[in-house]
Coordinates of C-alpha atoms in Angstrom, one line a residue:
X1 CA -25.7 -32.3 -51.9
X2 CA -24.3 -29.3 -50.2
X3 CA -21.1 -28.9 -48.6
X4 CA -22.0 -28.8 -44.5
X5 CA -22.2 -24.9 -43.7
X6 CA -19.0 -23.0 -41.9
X7 CA -20.5 -20.8 -39.3
X8 CA -17.4 -20.0 -38.1
X9 CA -17.0 -17.4 -40.5
X10 CA -20.1 -15.5 -39.6
X11 CA -19.1 -16.1 -35.6
X12 CA -18.3 -12.5 -34.1
X13 CA -17.0 -13.0 -30.5
X14 CA -18.3 -10.4 -28.3
X15 CA -16.9 -11.7 -24.6
X16 CA -16.5 -9.7 -21.1
X17 CA -13.1 -9.7 -19.1
X18 CA -10.3 -7.9 -16.8
X19 CA -8.3 -5.3 -17.8
X20 CA -4.9 -6.8 -18.7
X21 CA -1.4 -3.8 -18.6
X22 CA -1.3 -4.7 -22.2
X23 CA -5.0 -3.2 -22.9
X24 CA -3.6 0.8 -21.2
X25 CA -3.3 2.1 -24.6
X26 CA -6.4 1.3 -25.6
X27 CA -8.4 2.5 -23.1
X28 CA -6.7 5.4 -23.2
X29 CA -7.4 5.8 -27.0
X30 CA -11.3 4.2 -25.7
X31 CA -12.1 7.1 -23.2
X32 CA -11.0 9.6 -25.4
X33 CA -13.1 8.6 -27.9
X34 CA -16.2 8.5 -25.7
X35 CA -15.4 11.4 -23.5
X36 CA -14.5 14.1 -25.8
X37 CA -13.0 17.9 -23.9
X38 CA -12.5 15.6 -20.7
X39 CA -8.7 14.6 -19.7
X40 CA -8.1 10.9 -20.1
X41 CA -7.2 8.3 -18.1
X42 CA -2.8 8.7 -17.6
X43 CA -1.1 5.6 -18.1
X44 CA 0.1 5.8 -14.1
X45 CA -3.5 5.8 -13.0
X46 CA -4.8 2.5 -14.9
X47 CA -1.9 0.7 -13.6
X48 CA -3.0 1.7 -10.3
X49 CA -6.2 0.6 -10.5
X50 CA -5.0 -2.6 -11.7
X51 CA -2.5 -2.9 -9.2
X52 CA -5.3 -2.0 -6.6
X53 CA -8.0 -3.8 -7.7
X54 CA -7.4 -5.8 -10.2
X55 CA -10.6 -8.1 -10.4
X56 CA -12.9 -5.0 -10.5
X57 CA -11.5 -3.4 -13.9
X58 CA -13.8 -5.1 -16.5
X59 CA -13.5 -4.4 -20.4
X60 CA -16.2 -5.6 -23.1
X61 CA -14.1 -7.2 -26.5
X62 CA -15.6 -7.6 -29.9
X63 CA -13.7 -9.1 -32.6
X64 CA -10.1 -8.5 -30.1
X65 CA -11.2 -4.6 -30.1
X66 CA -11.7 -3.3 -26.5
X67 CA -15.1 -1.2 -27.3
X68 CA -16.1 -0.8 -23.5
X69 CA -14.6 -0.4 -20.2
X70 CA -15.2 0.2 -16.3
X71 CA -13.2 0.6 -13.1
X72 CA -14.2 0.7 -9.0
X73 CA -13.0 0.4 -6.1
X74 CA -14.0 -1.1 -3.0
X75 CA -14.9 1.4 0.3
X76 CA -16.4 1.6 3.6
X77 CA -18.3 3.9 2.1
X78 CA -19.5 5.3 5.4
X79 CA -16.0 7.1 5.6
X80 CA -16.8 9.1 3.2
X81 CA -19.1 12.6 3.2
X82 CA -22.6 12.3 1.1
X83 CA -20.8 15.6 -0.4
X84 CA -17.6 14.0 -1.5
X85 CA -16.0 14.6 -4.9
X86 CA -14.6 12.2 -7.7
X87 CA -11.5 12.9 -6.6
X88 CA -12.4 12.3 -3.0
X89 CA -13.8 8.9 -3.8
X90 CA -11.0 7.8 -5.9
X91 CA -7.6 9.7 -4.7
X92 CA -7.8 12.0 -8.0
X93 CA -8.3 8.6 -9.9
X94 CA -5.3 6.4 -8.7
X95 CA -7.7 4.6 -6.4
X96 CA -4.8 3.9 -3.5
X97 CA -7.4 4.4 -1.1
X98 CA -9.1 1.2 -2.0
X99 CA -10.3 -1.4 0.6
X100 CA -9.6 -4.6 0.6
X101 CA -12.5 -5.4 3.1
X102 CA -15.1 -2.5 2.0
X103 CA -18.4 -3.4 1.4
X104 CA -19.1 -1.4 -0.9
X105 CA -18.2 -0.7 -4.0
X106 CA -18.1 2.1 -6.3
X107 CA -18.1 2.8 -9.4
X108 CA -15.9 5.4 -11.0
X109 CA -15.9 4.8 -14.8
X110 CA -18.2 3.0 -17.5
X111 CA -17.9 4.0 -21.2
X112 CA -19.4 1.9 -24.2
X113 CA -17.2 3.5 -27.8
X114 CA -20.0 5.7 -29.7
X115 CA -19.7 2.7 -32.4
X116 CA -21.0 0.6 -30.6
X117 CA -24.0 2.1 -28.5
X118 CA -27.3 0.1 -28.8
X119 CA -25.7 -3.2 -28.2
X120 CA -26.1 -3.5 -24.3
X121 CA -23.1 -3.2 -23.6
X122 CA -23.3 -0.8 -21.0
X123 CA -25.8 -3.2 -19.5
X124 CA -22.9 -6.7 -19.8
X125 CA -20.1 -4.2 -17.6
X126 CA -22.7 -3.3 -15.0
X127 CA -23.9 -7.4 -15.0
X128 CA -20.1 -7.6 -14.3
X129 CA -19.7 -5.7 -11.8
X130 CA -23.2 -7.1 -9.5
X131 CA -21.6 -10.8 -10.1
X132 CA -18.8 -9.7 -9.0
X133 CA -20.4 -8.1 -5.8
X134 CA -22.6 -10.7 -5.2
X135 CA -19.5 -13.4 -5.6
X136 CA -17.4 -10.8 -2.6
X137 CA -20.4 -11.0 -1.0
X138 CA -20.8 -7.1 -0.6
X139 CA -23.3 -5.1 0.8
X140 CA -24.0 -2.8 -2.2
X141 CA -23.0 -0.8 -5.9
X142 CA -22.5 3.2 -5.5
X143 CA -22.3 5.4 -8.5
X144 CA -21.4 9.0 -8.8
X145 CA -23.5 9.3 -12.3
X146 CA -23.0 12.1 -15.0
X147 CA -26.3 13.7 -16.3
X148 CA -24.4 14.9 -19.5
X149 CA -27.9 16.0 -21.0
X150 CA -28.9 18.7 -17.8
X151 CA -26.9 21.4 -19.8
X152 CA -29.7 21.4 -21.6
X153 CA -32.2 22.4 -19.3
X154 CA -29.7 24.4 -17.2
X155 CA -31.4 27.2 -17.4
X156 CA -35.1 26.3 -16.6
X157 CA -34.2 23.1 -14.1
X158 CA -32.8 22.8 -10.7
X159 CA -30.7 20.0 -11.4
X160 CA -33.4 18.2 -8.4
X161 CA -36.3 19.0 -10.7
X162 CA -34.3 17.7 -13.6
X163 CA -33.7 14.2 -12.3
X164 CA -36.9 13.9 -11.1
X165 CA -38.4 14.6 -14.4
X166 CA -35.6 12.1 -15.7
X167 CA -37.3 9.0 -13.1
X168 CA -40.1 10.1 -14.4
X169 CA -39.2 9.4 -18.6
X170 CA -40.0 12.8 -18.8
X171 CA -36.6 14.1 -20.2
X172 CA -34.6 11.0 -21.2
X173 CA -31.3 11.6 -20.0
X174 CA -28.9 9.1 -21.8
X175 CA -26.5 8.2 -18.6
X176 CA -29.7 8.7 -15.3
X177 CA -31.9 7.0 -17.4
X178 CA -29.6 3.9 -18.4
X179 CA -28.5 4.2 -14.5
X180 CA -32.1 3.4 -13.1
X181 CA -33.0 1.1 -15.9
X182 CA -30.0 -1.6 -14.4
X183 CA -31.6 -0.9 -10.9
X184 CA -30.0 2.0 -9.4
X185 CA -31.6 3.9 -6.9
X186 CA -31.4 8.5 -5.9
X187 CA -29.4 8.9 -3.2
X188 CA -29.1 12.3 -3.6
X189 CA -27.5 15.2 -6.0
X190 CA -23.8 16.3 -5.8
X191 CA -22.6 19.0 -6.5
X192 CA -18.9 20.2 -7.6
X193 CA -18.0 16.0 -8.3
X194 CA -16.2 16.0 -11.6
X195 CA -14.6 19.7 -12.1
X196 CA -14.3 18.6 -16.1
X197 CA -17.7 17.3 -16.6
X198 CA -19.8 21.0 -18.1
X199 CA -22.1 18.7 -19.8
X200 CA -23.6 18.2 -16.1
X201 CA -22.4 21.1 -15.0
X202 CA -20.4 19.6 -13.0
X203 CA -22.9 17.9 -10.9
X204 CA -23.4 13.8 -10.4
X205 CA -26.6 11.7 -8.9
X206 CA -25.4 9.9 -6.4
X207 CA -26.8 6.3 -6.9
X208 CA -26.8 3.2 -5.2
X209 CA -28.1 -0.9 -6.3
X210 CA -28.1 -3.0 -3.0
X211 CA -26.9 -7.1 -3.6
X212 CA -30.5 -8.5 -2.0
X213 CA -27.9 -11.9 -1.3
X214 CA -25.6 -9.8 0.8
X215 CA -24.9 -11.5 4.1
X216 CA -23.3 -9.0 7.0
X217 CA -20.3 -10.5 8.1
X218 CA -19.9 -9.8 11.6
X219 CA -16.4 -10.0 12.0
X220 CA -15.8 -7.1 8.9
X221 CA -18.6 -4.7 9.6
X222 CA -18.3 -4.4 13.3
X223 CA -14.1 -4.2 12.9
X224 CA -13.0 -2.1 15.5
X225 CA -9.0 -3.2 15.8
X226 CA -6.6 -4.9 14.6
X227 CA -3.5 -4.4 16.6
X228 CA -0.3 -5.8 16.6
X229 CA 2.3 -5.5 19.5
X230 CA 6.0 -4.9 18.5
X231 CA 9.4 -6.2 20.2
X232 CA 11.9 -3.8 20.0
X233 CA 15.3 -4.8 21.4
X234 CA 17.9 -2.2 21.8
X235 CA 21.0 -4.7 21.6
X236 CA 24.2 -4.6 23.7
X237 CA 27.4 -4.7 21.7
X238 CA 30.3 -6.9 24.5
X239 CA 32.6 -8.9 23.7
X240 CA 32.1 -12.5 22.9
X241 CA 34.0 -15.9 22.7
X242 CA 31.7 -17.5 20.5
X243 CA 28.1 -17.6 18.0
X244 CA 26.7 -20.1 20.6
X245 CA 27.0 -17.3 22.7
X246 CA 25.7 -14.9 20.4
X247 CA 22.6 -17.4 19.4
X248 CA 21.7 -17.7 23.8
X249 CA 21.7 -13.6 23.5
X250 CA 19.4 -13.7 20.7
X251 CA 17.3 -16.6 22.0
X252 CA 17.1 -15.1 25.7
X253 CA 15.1 -11.4 23.0
X254 CA 13.2 -13.8 21.4
X255 CA 11.7 -15.5 23.9
X256 CA 11.3 -12.5 25.9
X257 CA 9.2 -11.1 22.8
X258 CA 7.1 -14.0 22.8
X259 CA 6.1 -14.4 26.6
X260 CA 4.6 -10.9 26.0
X261 CA 2.7 -12.4 22.5
X262 CA 4.7 -9.9 20.6
X263 CA 3.7 -10.1 16.5
X264 CA 6.8 -9.1 15.8
X265 CA 10.5 -9.1 18.0
X266 CA 12.7 -6.4 16.2
X267 CA 16.8 -5.8 16.3
X268 CA 19.4 -3.4 15.3
X269 CA 21.4 -3.5 12.1
X270 CA 24.5 -4.8 12.3
X271 CA 24.3 -6.5 15.5
X272 CA 25.9 -9.0 14.4
X273 CA 29.5 -7.2 14.1
X274 CA 29.2 -8.6 17.7
X275 CA 30.7 -12.2 16.2
X276 CA 33.9 -9.6 14.6
X277 CA 34.9 -9.3 19.2
X278 CA 36.3 -13.4 19.0
X279 CA 37.6 -13.1 15.1
X280 CA 40.8 -11.7 15.7
X281 CA 41.5 -10.0 12.4
X282 CA 42.2 -6.4 12.7
X283 CA 41.9 -5.0 9.2
X284 CA 38.5 -3.8 8.6
X285 CA 37.8 -5.5 5.7
X286 CA 39.4 -8.6 5.8
X287 CA 36.9 -8.7 9.1
X288 CA 33.8 -8.2 7.3
X289 CA 35.0 -11.1 5.0
X290 CA 34.9 -13.5 7.8
X291 CA 31.6 -12.0 9.0
X292 CA 30.3 -13.1 5.8
X293 CA 31.5 -17.0 6.6
X294 CA 29.0 -16.3 9.3
X295 CA 25.4 -15.9 6.9
X296 CA 24.0 -20.1 6.8
X297 CA 24.5 -20.3 10.4
X298 CA 22.8 -17.0 11.1
X299 CA 20.3 -17.1 8.9
X300 CA 19.1 -21.1 10.6
X301 CA 19.8 -19.7 14.0
X302 CA 16.9 -17.0 13.1
X303 CA 14.9 -19.0 11.2
X304 CA 14.6 -21.6 13.9
X305 CA 13.9 -19.5 16.2
X306 CA 11.1 -17.2 14.2
X307 CA 9.2 -20.9 14.6
X308 CA 9.8 -21.8 17.6
X309 CA 8.4 -19.0 19.2
X310 CA 6.1 -18.0 17.0
X311 CA 7.1 -14.3 16.6
X312 CA 8.0 -12.9 13.0
X313 CA 11.5 -11.7 13.0
X314 CA 13.2 -8.3 12.2
X315 CA 16.9 -9.7 11.7
X316 CA 18.6 -6.6 12.0
X317 CA 20.8 -6.8 10.0
X318 CA 23.5 -8.6 8.5
X319 CA 26.8 -8.4 5.6
X320 CA 26.3 -11.1 3.1
X321 CA 28.8 -12.2 0.2
X322 CA 27.1 -12.1 -3.1
X323 CA 28.7 -12.4 -6.9
X324 CA 31.8 -11.4 -5.0
X325 CA 30.9 -8.6 -3.6
X326 CA 29.8 -7.3 0.3
X327 CA 25.9 -6.0 0.5
X328 CA 24.3 -4.9 4.0
X329 CA 21.4 -7.0 3.8
X330 CA 17.8 -7.1 6.3
X331 CA 16.3 -9.8 6.9
X332 CA 12.4 -11.2 7.5
X333 CA 11.7 -14.0 9.5
X334 CA 8.2 -15.3 9.0
X335 CA 6.9 -17.3 12.2
X336 CA 5.7 -19.7 9.5
X337 CA 9.5 -20.6 8.7
X338 CA 9.5 -18.2 4.8
X339 CA 12.0 -15.4 4.2
X340 CA 12.5 -12.5 2.9
X341 CA 15.2 -9.9 2.7
X342 CA 15.7 -5.9 1.8
X343 CA 19.4 -4.5 0.4
X344 CA 20.3 -1.7 2.2
X345 CA 19.6 0.8 -1.0
X346 CA 22.2 4.2 0.7
X347 CA 25.1 3.5 1.5
X348 CA 27.2 6.1 3.5
X349 CA 30.4 6.8 3.1
X350 CA 31.8 5.1 6.5
X351 CA 30.4 2.0 5.2
X352 CA 32.4 1.9 2.2
X353 CA 35.6 3.7 3.6
X354 CA 36.0 0.8 5.8
X355 CA 34.2 -2.2 4.6
X356 CA 33.7 -1.3 0.6
X357 CA 29.6 -2.6 1.1
X358 CA 27.9 -2.4 -2.7
X359 CA 24.6 -0.8 -2.4
X360 CA 21.0 -2.9 -3.3
X361 CA 18.7 -1.6 -5.8
X362 CA 15.2 -2.4 -4.6
X363 CA 12.4 -1.3 -2.5
X364 CA 10.7 -4.5 -1.1
X365 CA 7.2 -4.0 1.1
X366 CA 6.3 -7.8 2.8
X367 CA 3.0 -9.3 3.2
X368 CA 2.5 -11.0 7.0
X369 CA -0.2 -12.0 8.7
X370 CA 0.3 -8.3 10.4
X371 CA -0.3 -6.4 7.0
X372 CA 2.1 -4.8 4.9
X373 CA 5.6 -4.4 6.2
X374 CA 8.9 -2.5 4.7
X375 CA 12.5 -2.3 6.2
X376 CA 14.6 0.5 5.3
X377 CA 17.8 0.1 6.8
X378 CA 19.3 2.8 9.3
X379 CA 20.1 5.8 6.3
X380 CA 17.2 4.8 4.3
X381 CA 14.9 5.9 5.9
X382 CA 16.7 9.6 5.3
X383 CA 15.8 9.6 1.7
X384 CA 11.7 10.3 2.3
X385 CA 10.7 9.0 -1.3
X386 CA 11.6 5.4 0.0
X387 CA 8.9 5.0 2.5
X388 CA 6.3 7.1 0.0
X389 CA 7.4 4.0 -2.5
X390 CA 6.9 1.5 -0.2
X391 CA 3.2 2.9 1.4
X392 CA 2.2 3.5 -2.1
X393 CA 2.8 -0.1 -2.1
X394 CA 1.0 -0.9 0.9
X395 CA 3.3 -0.6 3.7
X396 CA 1.4 0.3 7.4
X397 CA 4.8 -0.4 9.2
X398 CA 8.3 0.3 8.3
X399 CA 10.9 -1.2 10.6
X400 CA 14.9 0.4 10.5
X401 CA 17.1 -1.6 12.0
X402 CA 19.8 1.5 12.5
X403 CA 23.2 1.4 13.9
X404 CA 25.1 4.8 15.5
X405 CA 28.0 5.9 16.9
X406 CA 26.9 9.2 18.1
X407 CA 23.7 11.5 19.0
X408 CA 24.3 13.8 16.2
X409 CA 23.9 10.8 13.4
X410 CA 21.0 8.1 15.9
X411 CA 18.8 11.6 15.6
X412 CA 18.8 12.1 11.9
X413 CA 17.5 8.8 12.3
X414 CA 14.9 9.2 15.1
X415 CA 14.0 13.0 13.3
X416 CA 13.5 11.1 9.9
X417 CA 11.8 8.5 10.9
X418 CA 9.3 10.6 12.8
X419 CA 8.8 12.6 9.9
X420 CA 8.1 9.1 7.6
X421 CA 5.1 8.5 10.0
X422 CA 3.1 11.8 9.6
X423 CA 4.0 12.6 5.9
X424 CA 3.0 8.8 5.4
X425 CA 0.1 7.6 7.9
X426 CA 2.0 5.2 9.1
X427 CA 4.0 3.4 12.1
X428 CA 7.7 3.9 12.0
X429 CA 10.2 1.3 14.3
X430 CA 13.6 2.2 15.1
X431 CA 16.0 -0.4 16.7
X432 CA 19.4 0.5 17.8
X433 CA 22.9 -0.5 19.4
X434 CA 24.4 0.7 22.2
X435 CA 27.5 -0.4 23.9
X436 CA 31.3 -0.9 22.4
X437 CA 33.4 -3.7 20.8
X438 CA 37.0 -1.9 22.0
X439 CA 39.1 -4.0 20.3
X440 CA 36.6 -4.4 17.3
X441 CA 37.5 -1.5 14.6
X442 CA 35.2 0.9 13.4
X443 CA 32.9 -0.9 16.1
X444 CA 33.8 1.3 19.2
X445 CA 31.0 2.9 20.1
X446 CA 27.2 2.8 20.0
X447 CA 24.7 5.5 20.7
X448 CA 20.5 4.4 20.5
X449 CA 17.4 5.3 22.0
X450 CA 15.0 2.9 19.9
X451 CA 11.6 3.4 19.6
X452 CA 8.0 2.9 17.9
X453 CA 6.5 6.2 16.4
X454 CA 2.7 6.8 15.0
X455 CA 1.1 10.1 13.7
X456 CA 0.2 12.5 15.1
X457 CA -3.7 12.9 15.5
X458 CA -6.1 12.5 18.3
X459 CA -6.7 8.9 18.0
X460 CA -2.2 8.1 18.1
X461 CA 0.2 8.4 21.0
X462 CA 0.7 11.2 22.9
X463 CA 3.4 13.4 20.5
X464 CA 3.5 10.5 18.0
X465 CA 5.8 8.1 20.7
X466 CA 4.1 4.7 21.1
X467 CA 7.2 4.1 23.0
X468 CA 10.7 4.6 23.4
X469 CA 13.8 2.8 25.7
X470 CA 15.7 5.2 28.0
X471 CA 18.9 6.4 26.0
X472 CA 22.0 3.5 26.0
X473 CA 20.8 1.2 27.9
X474 CA 20.5 -2.9 27.0
X475 CA 16.3 -3.0 27.1
X476 CA 13.9 -4.1 25.3
X477 CA 10.3 -1.9 24.9
X478 CA 6.7 -3.5 23.5
X479 CA 3.9 -1.7 22.2
X480 CA 0.6 -2.2 20.5
X481 CA -0.4 -0.3 17.7
X482 CA -3.5 -0.5 15.5
X483 CA -3.6 -1.0 11.2
X484 CA -7.4 -0.3 11.4
X485 CA -7.0 3.0 13.7
X486 CA -4.5 4.2 11.0
X487 CA -7.0 3.1 8.3
X488 CA -9.6 5.1 9.5
X489 CA -7.3 7.9 10.1
X490 CA -6.2 8.1 6.6
X491 CA -9.8 8.6 5.6
X492 CA -10.9 11.0 8.0
X493 CA -8.3 12.2 9.9
X494 CA -7.3 16.2 11.2
X495 CA -5.2 16.3 8.4
X496 CA -4.6 13.3 5.6
X497 CA -1.8 13.4 4.1
X498 CA -2.1 10.6 2.0
X499 CA -5.3 11.8 0.3
X500 CA -4.0 15.7 -0.2
X501 CA -1.2 14.9 -2.1
X502 CA -1.0 17.3 -5.0
X503 CA -0.1 15.1 -7.8
X504 CA -1.8 17.5 -10.6
X505 CA 2.1 19.1 -10.0
X506 CA 4.0 16.8 -8.6
X507 CA 4.9 12.5 -8.0
X508 CA 7.4 9.9 -6.9
X509 CA 8.2 7.8 -9.9
X510 CA 10.3 4.7 -9.3
X511 CA 12.2 3.3 -12.0
X512 CA 12.0 -0.5 -11.2
X513 CA 8.5 -1.1 -11.7

């Protein structure tokens, strides 16, 4: 009797899966094979796709080799002009405009290796998109499709005439015919869609597949506002006699924020140096070392207050000793009891001279129940690259605890915070100290006018100022910012600094990535 036939040697494993970072080089090579003469993806584009919408990026793998792929993002399509271009809808290929709450999937690329066509690879990729659209309860899938055979007929047919002939099956087009067979219907024809698509004479067909299982989600579909209330504490530095006295003042302001139903309470930079007023240490470097001994007390206090009063607290900043070095660290105390921290990255000459402060090296963006935020301590807001990096990572609000001793120093922080709000289309918040500590070396005088800033456009506060304190007095301001307005203005504002960046001639490279 013959041996049982081993079927495994005949098997060829082909499956559709999500793209991973390790696939990027192979995807770039695949695109060069699929679209000779057109500019292929760069690594930074594909990395951005995975960072913003990993589950929307698919590839077809056969025997360990990637033979096809497709890319997409989510949008609310009614926020875009009907005559948009590929660069408009993809943010120049980076999809940083991906909207997790969008109800349309927009397909921006499908490709199949020339040697593996006629194997229904494209169909399988399209089905993966449709399955994802159903799972995410999306209204439709929209694509801007090439018409690569149009150049053969351009002298005798207008684009609409060519498309009509393909629709009637009188002419075959490898892309449009395929899309029609996969259930897509024609919406319109867009000129100048993809500048290097000469085969299509730069035209594209805007096509849509409707998800018949779509269930309208009222909360998402009619979302008109996402308000976030911020309470900024302009804190008075004055002589105290104990940590308990400090804690009493901090709790009072947290209670004020809670009574106002604030989502965030924001304290100033190194306002814990008020503790030095009773430490009786005249040498600044030694006083800082003694101050770091209160780190655990400080963290326990703010963690308890955030939970007790149900408010997220930007706990100003505090000097912390780690590994024999002293850092200026801002903490985020979430109202669910979790804690995050951001090191100050740029240290002023004054901090180095008097206190020997070391610098951090990472830009953080934190998830909160009010969206993504960043913290950039005082001097850090004066470096525009940091705010841009945070914005690209999804931050909608940048909190800047600061401590300045004169008007000139304060205005540097203020003007830069306002500039960051405009150029990144985000909200910025500055919180500073006032008063004086006459017996504390290097903390004897303070100057501040704390504020909440918005981008400068019609839907935002006049002059781009949501609210501001009176200069140099102890007080709070409470203001509302709207993340939904921010999102809409990034798409359709008078100016769109994020969308209009010339990534073809400049970029910011964050080395920690």
